[in-house]
Coordinates of C-alpha atoms and ligand atoms in Angstrom, one line a residue:
M199 CA 45.0 -36.7 -26.1
S200 CA 43.8 -33.1 -26.2
E201 CA 42.7 -31.5 -29.3
Q202 CA 41.6 -27.9 -30.3
L203 CA 40.1 -27.3 -33.8
S204 CA 39.3 -24.2 -35.2
G205 CA 36.4 -22.2 -33.6
D206 CA 33.2 -20.9 -35.1
G207 CA 35.0 -17.7 -36.3
S208 CA 32.0 -15.7 -34.7
K209 CA 33.9 -14.3 -31.8
S210 CA 35.1 -10.9 -32.2
V211 CA 38.7 -10.7 -33.1
R212 CA 41.2 -9.8 -30.4
V213 CA 44.9 -10.0 -31.3
R214 CA 48.0 -8.9 -29.3
Y215 CA 51.7 -8.4 -30.1
A216 CA 53.5 -9.6 -27.1
P217 CA 57.2 -8.5 -27.2
S218 CA 59.7 -9.5 -24.6
P219 CA 61.9 -6.3 -23.9
T220 CA 65.1 -8.3 -24.3
G221 CA 66.4 -6.2 -27.1
Y222 CA 65.5 -3.8 -30.0
P223 CA 62.6 -5.1 -32.1
H224 CA 64.0 -6.3 -35.5
V225 CA 62.2 -6.7 -38.8
G226 CA 60.9 -10.2 -37.8
N227 CA 59.3 -8.8 -34.6
I228 CA 57.7 -5.9 -36.4
R229 CA 56.5 -8.3 -39.2
T230 CA 54.5 -10.1 -36.5
A231 CA 53.1 -7.0 -35.0
L232 CA 52.0 -5.9 -38.4
F233 CA 50.3 -9.1 -39.3
N234 CA 48.4 -8.8 -36.0
W235 CA 47.6 -5.2 -36.6
L236 CA 46.4 -5.8 -40.2
F237 CA 44.3 -8.7 -39.0
A238 CA 42.7 -6.4 -36.3
R239 CA 42.1 -3.7 -38.6
H240 CA 40.9 -5.8 -41.4
T241 CA 38.4 -7.5 -39.2
G242 CA 37.4 -4.4 -37.1
G243 CA 38.8 -6.2 -34.1
N244 CA 41.3 -5.0 -31.4
F245 CA 45.0 -4.9 -31.4
V246 CA 46.6 -5.3 -27.9
I247 CA 50.2 -4.7 -26.9
R248 CA 51.4 -6.7 -24.0
I249 CA 54.9 -6.4 -22.6
E250 CA 56.1 -9.7 -21.6
D251 CA 59.0 -8.7 -19.2
T252 CA 59.1 -11.6 -16.6
D253 CA 62.7 -12.6 -17.7
V254 CA 64.2 -10.1 -15.5
E255 CA 67.8 -11.0 -16.3
R256 CA 67.2 -10.5 -20.0
R257 CA 65.5 -7.2 -19.7
V258 CA 67.3 -4.4 -21.7
A259 CA 66.7 -0.9 -20.6
G260 CA 64.9 1.4 -23.2
A261 CA 63.6 -1.6 -25.1
V262 CA 60.1 -1.0 -24.3
E263 CA 60.4 2.6 -25.7
D264 CA 62.0 1.5 -28.6
I265 CA 59.2 -1.1 -29.3
L266 CA 56.5 1.5 -28.8
E267 CA 58.3 4.0 -30.9
S268 CA 58.7 1.4 -33.9
L269 CA 55.1 0.8 -33.8
R270 CA 54.1 4.6 -33.7
W271 CA 56.6 5.3 -36.6
M272 CA 55.0 2.7 -38.7
G273 CA 51.6 4.2 -37.7
M274 CA 50.5 0.8 -36.2
A275 CA 48.3 2.5 -33.3
W276 CA 47.0 -0.1 -30.6
D277 CA 43.8 -0.2 -29.0
E278 CA 45.0 -1.5 -25.7
G279 CA 48.3 -1.8 -24.2
P280 CA 51.0 0.6 -22.6
C281 CA 49.8 4.2 -22.6
V282 CA 46.5 3.1 -24.0
D283 CA 44.1 2.1 -21.1
G284 CA 41.7 -0.8 -21.7
D285 CA 39.4 -3.2 -19.8
F286 CA 42.0 -5.8 -19.3
G287 CA 45.1 -4.1 -18.1
P288 CA 47.7 -3.7 -16.8
Y289 CA 49.2 -4.7 -20.1
T290 CA 52.8 -5.2 -18.7
Q291 CA 53.4 -8.8 -17.1
S292 CA 55.5 -7.4 -14.3
E293 CA 52.5 -5.4 -13.2
R294 CA 50.4 -8.6 -13.2
L295 CA 52.3 -10.9 -11.0
H296 CA 49.6 -11.3 -8.3
L297 CA 47.9 -13.4 -11.0
Y298 CA 50.1 -16.0 -11.9
Q299 CA 51.1 -17.7 -8.5
P300 CA 47.5 -18.6 -7.4
L301 CA 46.9 -20.3 -10.7
A302 CA 50.3 -22.2 -10.4
D303 CA 49.0 -23.3 -6.9
Q304 CA 45.8 -24.3 -8.3
L305 CA 47.6 -26.4 -10.9
V306 CA 49.5 -28.0 -8.1
R307 CA 46.4 -28.7 -5.9
E308 CA 44.8 -30.4 -8.9
D309 CA 47.8 -32.6 -9.8
Y310 CA 48.6 -31.0 -12.9
A311 CA 51.9 -29.5 -11.6
Y312 CA 54.3 -30.1 -8.7
P313 CA 56.9 -28.4 -6.9
C314 CA 60.5 -29.4 -7.8
F315 CA 63.3 -28.9 -5.5
C316 CA 66.2 -29.7 -7.8
S317 CA 69.3 -27.5 -7.2
A318 CA 70.5 -25.7 -10.3
Q319 CA 73.7 -27.5 -10.0
R320 CA 71.9 -30.9 -10.0
L321 CA 70.0 -29.8 -13.2
E322 CA 73.4 -28.8 -14.9
E323 CA 74.8 -32.2 -13.9
M324 CA 71.9 -34.1 -15.1
R325 CA 72.0 -32.1 -18.4
A326 CA 75.7 -32.8 -18.9
E327 CA 75.2 -36.5 -18.4
Q328 CA 72.4 -36.4 -20.9
V329 CA 74.7 -34.8 -23.5
R330 CA 77.6 -37.2 -22.7
L331 CA 75.2 -40.3 -23.3
N332 CA 73.7 -38.7 -26.4
Q333 CA 70.2 -38.6 -24.8
P334 CA 67.6 -36.0 -25.3
T335 CA 68.2 -33.3 -22.8
G336 CA 65.3 -32.4 -20.3
Y337 CA 64.1 -32.6 -16.8
D338 CA 64.4 -36.2 -15.6
R339 CA 61.1 -35.7 -13.4
R340 CA 62.9 -36.7 -10.1
C341 CA 60.6 -34.5 -8.1
R342 CA 57.4 -35.5 -10.0
D343 CA 56.3 -38.1 -7.5
L344 CA 57.7 -36.9 -4.2
T345 CA 55.5 -37.5 -1.3
E346 CA 53.8 -34.7 0.7
Q347 CA 56.4 -35.6 3.6
E348 CA 59.4 -35.2 1.2
R349 CA 58.2 -31.9 -0.1
A350 CA 57.6 -30.6 3.5
R351 CA 61.2 -31.7 4.4
C352 CA 62.5 -30.0 1.5
R353 CA 60.8 -26.8 2.4
A354 CA 61.9 -27.0 5.9
E355 CA 65.4 -27.1 4.5
G356 CA 64.6 -23.6 3.2
I357 CA 64.5 -24.8 -0.6
D358 CA 62.4 -22.6 -2.7
P359 CA 60.9 -24.9 -5.4
V360 CA 59.9 -24.1 -8.9
I361 CA 56.5 -25.3 -10.1
R362 CA 56.6 -27.8 -13.1
F363 CA 54.0 -28.9 -15.4
K364 CA 53.2 -32.7 -15.3
V365 CA 53.2 -33.5 -19.0
P366 CA 51.6 -36.6 -19.6
R367 CA 54.1 -39.4 -20.4
A368 CA 52.1 -40.8 -23.4
G369 CA 49.7 -39.7 -26.0
R370 CA 49.7 -36.7 -28.3
T371 CA 48.8 -33.2 -28.2
Q372 CA 47.2 -31.6 -31.3
F373 CA 45.9 -28.3 -32.5
R374 CA 44.8 -27.0 -35.9
D375 CA 47.1 -24.3 -36.8
L376 CA 45.4 -21.7 -39.2
I377 CA 48.4 -21.8 -41.5
R378 CA 49.8 -25.1 -41.0
G379 CA 46.8 -27.4 -40.6
K380 CA 46.6 -30.1 -38.0
V381 CA 49.8 -30.2 -35.9
T382 CA 50.7 -33.1 -33.7
F383 CA 53.4 -33.5 -30.9
E384 CA 54.1 -36.6 -29.1
N385 CA 53.8 -35.9 -25.4
S386 CA 56.8 -38.1 -24.4
L387 CA 59.1 -35.8 -26.5
L388 CA 58.0 -32.9 -24.1
D389 CA 59.8 -32.4 -20.6
D390 CA 58.1 -31.1 -17.4
F391 CA 58.5 -27.5 -18.2
V392 CA 58.6 -24.8 -15.4
L393 CA 55.6 -22.7 -14.8
L394 CA 56.8 -20.6 -11.9
K395 CA 60.3 -19.9 -11.0
S396 CA 61.5 -20.1 -7.3
D397 CA 61.5 -16.4 -7.1
G398 CA 57.7 -16.4 -7.8
F399 CA 57.9 -15.0 -11.2
P400 CA 56.2 -16.9 -13.9
T401 CA 57.8 -18.3 -17.0
Y402 CA 56.8 -17.2 -20.5
H403 CA 54.6 -20.3 -20.8
L404 CA 52.5 -19.7 -17.8
A405 CA 52.2 -15.9 -18.0
N406 CA 51.4 -16.1 -21.7
V407 CA 48.5 -18.4 -21.4
I408 CA 46.9 -16.9 -18.4
D409 CA 47.0 -13.5 -20.0
D410 CA 45.9 -14.6 -23.4
H411 CA 42.9 -16.0 -21.6
F412 CA 42.2 -13.0 -19.4
M413 CA 42.8 -10.7 -22.2
Q414 CA 40.2 -12.8 -24.3
I415 CA 42.6 -13.0 -27.0
S416 CA 40.9 -14.8 -30.1
H417 CA 43.9 -15.4 -32.3
V418 CA 47.5 -15.9 -31.5
L419 CA 49.5 -14.8 -34.6
R420 CA 53.1 -15.4 -33.7
A421 CA 56.4 -16.5 -35.3
D422 CA 57.1 -20.0 -36.4
E423 CA 59.7 -20.3 -33.7
W424 CA 57.0 -20.5 -31.0
M425 CA 55.3 -23.5 -32.5
A426 CA 57.2 -25.7 -30.1
S427 CA 55.8 -23.9 -27.2
T428 CA 52.1 -24.5 -28.4
P429 CA 51.7 -28.0 -27.4
R430 CA 52.6 -26.9 -23.8
H431 CA 50.2 -24.1 -23.8
I432 CA 47.4 -26.3 -25.2
M433 CA 47.9 -28.6 -22.1
L434 CA 48.0 -25.5 -19.9
Y435 CA 44.7 -24.3 -21.4
N436 CA 43.1 -27.6 -20.8
A437 CA 44.4 -28.1 -17.3
L438 CA 43.3 -24.4 -16.3
K439 CA 40.0 -25.3 -18.2
Y440 CA 40.3 -22.4 -20.4
E441 CA 39.2 -22.3 -24.1
P442 CA 42.4 -22.0 -26.2
P443 CA 42.7 -19.2 -28.8
L444 CA 43.1 -20.1 -32.4
F445 CA 46.8 -20.3 -33.5
A446 CA 48.5 -19.1 -36.6
H447 CA 52.4 -19.4 -36.8
L448 CA 53.9 -17.1 -39.2
P449 CA 56.5 -18.3 -41.7
M450 CA 60.2 -17.7 -40.9
I451 CA 62.0 -15.0 -42.3
L452 CA 65.3 -15.9 -44.1
G453 CA 68.2 -14.1 -46.0
P454 CA 68.5 -14.6 -49.7
D455 CA 71.1 -17.2 -49.0
K456 CA 68.4 -19.1 -47.1
S457 CA 70.2 -18.7 -43.8
K458 CA 68.9 -17.4 -40.5
L459 CA 68.4 -13.7 -41.0
S460 CA 71.0 -11.4 -39.4
K461 CA 72.7 -8.1 -39.8
R462 CA 74.7 -9.5 -42.5
H463 CA 71.5 -9.5 -44.7
G464 CA 70.8 -5.8 -43.9
A465 CA 68.4 -6.7 -41.2
T466 CA 68.8 -4.4 -38.4
S467 CA 66.5 -3.0 -35.7
L468 CA 63.6 -1.3 -37.1
L469 CA 64.5 2.2 -36.1
E470 CA 67.8 1.9 -37.8
F471 CA 65.9 1.7 -41.0
R472 CA 64.1 4.9 -40.3
E473 CA 67.7 6.3 -39.5
E474 CA 68.9 4.9 -42.9
G475 CA 66.1 6.9 -44.6
Y476 CA 63.5 4.3 -45.2
L477 CA 60.0 5.4 -45.3
A478 CA 57.4 3.9 -42.8
E479 CA 55.1 3.4 -45.8
A480 CA 57.7 1.4 -47.7
M481 CA 58.5 -0.6 -44.7
M482 CA 55.1 -1.5 -44.0
N483 CA 54.5 -2.7 -47.7
F484 CA 57.8 -4.4 -47.7
L485 CA 57.1 -6.3 -44.3
A486 CA 53.6 -7.2 -45.2
L487 CA 55.0 -9.3 -48.3
L488 CA 57.2 -11.2 -45.9
G489 CA 55.0 -14.2 -45.7
W490 CA 51.7 -12.8 -47.1
S491 CA 50.8 -11.9 -50.7
L492 CA 47.9 -10.2 -52.3
D493 CA 48.0 -12.2 -55.5
D494 CA 51.5 -13.4 -56.0
R495 CA 52.2 -10.5 -58.4
T496 CA 51.4 -7.1 -57.0
E497 CA 54.4 -5.6 -55.1
I498 CA 53.2 -2.0 -54.3
I499 CA 50.4 -2.2 -52.0
D500 CA 49.4 0.8 -49.9
R501 CA 48.3 0.9 -46.4
Q502 CA 44.6 1.1 -47.0
T503 CA 44.6 -1.8 -49.5
L504 CA 46.6 -3.9 -47.3
I505 CA 44.0 -3.5 -44.5
K506 CA 41.2 -4.1 -47.0
S507 CA 42.9 -7.2 -48.5
F508 CA 44.7 -8.8 -45.6
S509 CA 43.6 -12.4 -44.7
L510 CA 45.3 -15.4 -43.0
E511 CA 44.4 -17.5 -45.9
R512 CA 47.0 -15.9 -48.0
I513 CA 49.9 -16.2 -45.4
G514 CA 52.3 -18.7 -46.8
K515 CA 53.8 -21.9 -45.3
T516 CA 57.2 -21.4 -46.7
A517 CA 59.9 -19.2 -45.2
A518 CA 59.9 -15.6 -46.6
I519 CA 63.1 -14.3 -48.0
F520 CA 64.3 -10.8 -46.7
N521 CA 65.9 -9.0 -49.5
I522 CA 67.4 -5.6 -48.9
D523 CA 67.5 -4.8 -52.6
K524 CA 64.0 -5.2 -52.9
L525 CA 63.4 -3.0 -49.9
R526 CA 65.7 -0.2 -51.3
W527 CA 63.7 -0.5 -54.8
M528 CA 60.4 -0.4 -53.0
N529 CA 61.6 2.7 -51.0
G530 CA 62.7 4.5 -54.1
V531 CA 59.1 3.8 -55.5
Y532 CA 57.6 5.3 -52.4
I533 CA 59.9 8.4 -52.5
R534 CA 59.0 9.1 -56.1
A535 CA 55.3 8.9 -55.2
L536 CA 55.7 11.6 -52.5
S537 CA 54.8 15.3 -53.3
L538 CA 57.6 17.7 -53.7
E539 CA 56.4 19.2 -50.3
E540 CA 56.3 16.0 -48.4
L541 CA 59.6 14.9 -49.7
T542 CA 61.2 18.1 -48.9
D543 CA 59.9 17.9 -45.2
K544 CA 61.4 14.5 -44.9
A545 CA 64.7 15.3 -46.6
I546 CA 65.5 18.3 -44.6
P547 CA 66.4 16.5 -41.3
F548 CA 68.7 14.2 -43.2
L549 CA 70.4 17.1 -45.0
E550 CA 70.8 18.9 -41.8
K551 CA 72.2 15.9 -40.0
H552 CA 74.7 14.5 -42.7
L553 CA 75.8 17.2 -44.9
P554 CA 79.5 18.5 -43.8
S555 CA 79.6 20.7 -40.9
H556 CA 81.0 23.7 -42.8
I557 CA 77.8 24.1 -44.7
T558 CA 75.7 26.8 -43.0
R559 CA 72.4 25.7 -41.2
P560 CA 69.5 26.1 -41.3
L561 CA 69.3 25.4 -44.9
D562 CA 66.9 27.4 -47.1
R563 CA 63.8 25.3 -47.6
D564 CA 63.0 27.0 -51.0
Y565 CA 66.4 25.9 -52.3
V566 CA 66.3 22.5 -50.8
R567 CA 62.9 22.1 -52.5
K568 CA 64.5 22.8 -55.9
V569 CA 67.3 20.3 -55.1
V570 CA 64.8 17.7 -54.1
A571 CA 63.0 18.1 -57.2
L572 CA 66.0 17.3 -59.2
E573 CA 67.1 14.4 -57.0
Q574 CA 63.6 12.6 -56.3
D575 CA 64.1 10.2 -59.0
R576 CA 67.7 9.3 -58.2
M577 CA 67.5 8.4 -54.5
K578 CA 66.4 5.2 -53.0
T579 CA 66.5 6.3 -49.3
L580 CA 66.7 9.6 -47.6
K581 CA 69.9 9.1 -46.4
E582 CA 71.5 9.0 -49.9
L583 CA 70.3 12.4 -50.5
P584 CA 73.1 14.4 -48.7
E585 CA 75.8 12.7 -50.5
L586 CA 74.0 12.7 -54.0
A587 CA 73.2 16.6 -53.5
R588 CA 76.2 17.7 -51.6
F589 CA 77.5 19.6 -54.6
F590 CA 74.5 21.8 -54.7
F591 CA 75.3 23.1 -51.1
E592 CA 79.2 23.3 -51.3
A593 CA 80.6 26.8 -51.9
E594 CA 83.6 25.1 -53.8
V595 CA 83.7 21.8 -55.7
A596 CA 86.8 20.2 -56.5
A597 CA 86.5 18.4 -59.7
P598 CA 88.9 15.4 -59.4
L599 CA 91.7 15.8 -62.1
D600 CA 91.6 12.0 -62.9
L601 CA 87.8 12.4 -63.9
L602 CA 88.6 15.5 -66.1
A603 CA 91.6 13.9 -67.8
N604 CA 89.8 10.7 -68.6
T605 CA 86.8 11.8 -70.6
G606 CA 88.4 10.8 -74.0
V607 CA 88.5 14.4 -74.8
P608 CA 92.1 15.5 -75.2
D609 CA 93.3 18.0 -72.4
Q610 CA 93.9 20.8 -75.1
K611 CA 90.5 20.4 -76.3
A612 CA 88.9 20.2 -73.0
V613 CA 90.8 23.5 -72.0
E614 CA 89.3 25.0 -75.1
A615 CA 85.9 23.9 -74.4
F616 CA 85.9 25.2 -71.0
E617 CA 87.1 28.6 -72.2
V618 CA 84.5 29.0 -74.7
S619 CA 82.0 27.8 -72.1
L620 CA 82.9 30.5 -69.8
D621 CA 82.4 33.2 -72.3
V622 CA 79.1 31.8 -73.4
I623 CA 77.8 31.4 -69.8
S624 CA 79.1 35.1 -68.9
G625 CA 77.0 36.5 -71.6
M626 CA 73.8 34.5 -71.2
E627 CA 70.6 35.9 -70.1
P628 CA 68.3 34.6 -69.0
F629 CA 70.4 31.8 -67.5
D630 CA 67.7 29.0 -67.6
H631 CA 67.5 25.3 -68.7
D632 CA 66.1 26.0 -72.2
S633 CA 68.5 28.7 -73.1
L634 CA 71.4 26.8 -71.5
E635 CA 70.4 23.5 -73.6
T636 CA 69.9 25.3 -76.9
R637 CA 73.3 27.3 -76.6
F638 CA 75.3 24.3 -75.5
R639 CA 74.0 22.0 -77.9
A640 CA 75.1 24.6 -80.7
L641 CA 78.5 25.0 -79.0
A642 CA 79.1 21.1 -79.1
T643 CA 78.8 21.4 -82.9
E644 CA 80.9 24.5 -83.1
L645 CA 83.7 22.8 -81.1
S646 CA 83.3 19.5 -83.1
L647 CA 82.7 17.7 -79.9
K648 CA 79.9 15.2 -79.3
T649 CA 77.2 16.7 -77.1
K650 CA 77.9 13.7 -74.7
D651 CA 81.5 14.8 -74.4
L652 CA 81.0 18.4 -73.9
F653 CA 78.1 17.8 -71.2
G654 CA 80.3 15.2 -69.6
L655 CA 83.1 17.8 -69.0
L656 CA 80.9 20.5 -67.7
R657 CA 79.1 17.8 -65.4
I658 CA 82.4 16.9 -63.8
A659 CA 83.5 20.6 -63.4
I660 CA 80.2 21.6 -61.9
T661 CA 79.2 18.6 -59.8
G662 CA 82.5 17.0 -59.1
G663 CA 81.3 13.8 -60.5
T664 CA 80.0 11.8 -63.4
S665 CA 76.4 11.2 -62.3
A666 CA 74.0 13.9 -61.4
P667 CA 70.7 15.1 -62.1
P668 CA 69.9 16.7 -65.6
L669 CA 73.0 19.0 -66.5
F670 CA 71.0 22.3 -67.5
D671 CA 68.6 22.0 -64.6
T672 CA 71.5 21.6 -62.3
M673 CA 73.3 24.6 -63.8
A674 CA 70.3 26.7 -63.8
L675 CA 69.7 26.0 -60.0
L676 CA 73.3 26.7 -59.0
G677 CA 73.2 30.0 -60.9
K678 CA 75.6 31.6 -63.2
D679 CA 78.3 32.7 -60.7
Q680 CA 78.6 29.2 -59.3
C681 CA 79.0 27.7 -62.8
I682 CA 81.6 30.2 -63.6
R683 CA 83.6 29.6 -60.6
R684 CA 83.4 25.9 -60.8
I685 CA 84.4 25.9 -64.5
Q686 CA 87.2 28.3 -63.8
K687 CA 88.5 26.0 -61.2
A688 CA 88.6 23.0 -63.5
L689 CA 90.3 25.0 -66.2
V690 CA 93.0 25.9 -63.7
L691 CA 93.4 22.3 -62.8
L692 CA 93.5 21.1 -66.5
R693 CA 96.0 23.8 -67.4
C694 CA 98.4 22.8 -64.7
A695 CA 98.2 19.1 -65.4
Ligands
LIG237 N1 57.1 -12.8 -25.6 C1 57.2 -13.6 -26.8 C2 58.1 -12.9 -27.7 O1 58.9 -12.1 -27.3 C3 55.9 -13.8 -27.4 C4 55.5 -15.0 -28.0 C5 54.1 -14.9 -28.3 O2 53.6 -14.4 -29.1 O3 53.4 -15.8 -27.8 O4 58.0 -13.0 -28.9

């Protein structure tokens, strides 16, 4: 029985995020990166990025760039890793291949591992038979006790073996997880897993353990799904006579319906959230709360406070729930906290990209700033802005007749209201919020209309919709001519109805 209990805590913290470039990083991956980063920053330790790209068939072109870009966007700088030299590089496993084979050979020499010559076809048949008999699947250890002569014969036949670890048939492997406490696995339930493939590439297990050792990783913070690999890793650490790092398996992330998190729940690759107009600061706050909490109450926690307060003790054991509505709400909070200049800078690219193409570019920054000031409280994402604020940029706005005709104000009365409004507006000087408000409140009384009804009609005529920023600010920003044009258009529409 091997056992690893928590260390003395005095070693300097070195943590790593070790993504496999088999796809674009999603929220779960970046949550893992974030917890490692926060732990490093909190403790003054080092945050290392290691690319685990030994599964050649599953490599996805562009995935490494996407991973690094995701981290950069979130402002999670790494101390060592791709593009950042350190004492333990290279930080990409495919550039470290020379390290793994000699150690696999050493394990064979010391009888912790053995070459396995079974063909892919045999393994498949064995598996099918195990499934048919309702038995646990796993390697049946046929090559475990081959004699030297038998091994030599297979080699002479030109069969390149894989190297398998000799898992003890009995006993238990235990370790102390910093989140879960003592974890025990029955060795008999683990099969003799592969360390080195026949092409000389290491498997995840071998490369991960060797690299964590040589990179002097002190704590392994990784997703819960890797828990089942940890007893294998503990066995490997023991066989290689390395001191294992401390382990902390982070709680799963589920959708609100408690099922596995997927696109259906709004969880997409991290950079898609950027495309959708989420702020990196909001994303960081949101991801930090997927499994960690400050005090079970506080929701809005800025980056500095996260760094200051982060601790492994406050990581929960139960699954975290990914709720896109909460993220939208949080993003709105962060948007409202931005200065007008900051928000304008962030908004311009979204407006440039998503406003209809007939609207002239480049947009006038000063005008955009004024629009943003009126929309800041209404938007939850930057990408919503072009749709919300489109009427500020359009030369023409077509107020839908069904809206105009369904305000509860009779058509005749609405026509009269627009006619009088046009007169009022034409003669108005100055054309600003306060003058507009005073004059139109009085006008409602003069027309025997409720202010709500008069303002509602004007809002539809001027913005084309029923929800918009405060009416008189909107009118003042659009200017007298635009307001006249839009009301005239609505008037024509109503008259013809
Ligand atoms: N390469 C693994 C992954 O893609 C790393 C697991 C670990 O952190 O050990 O998540």
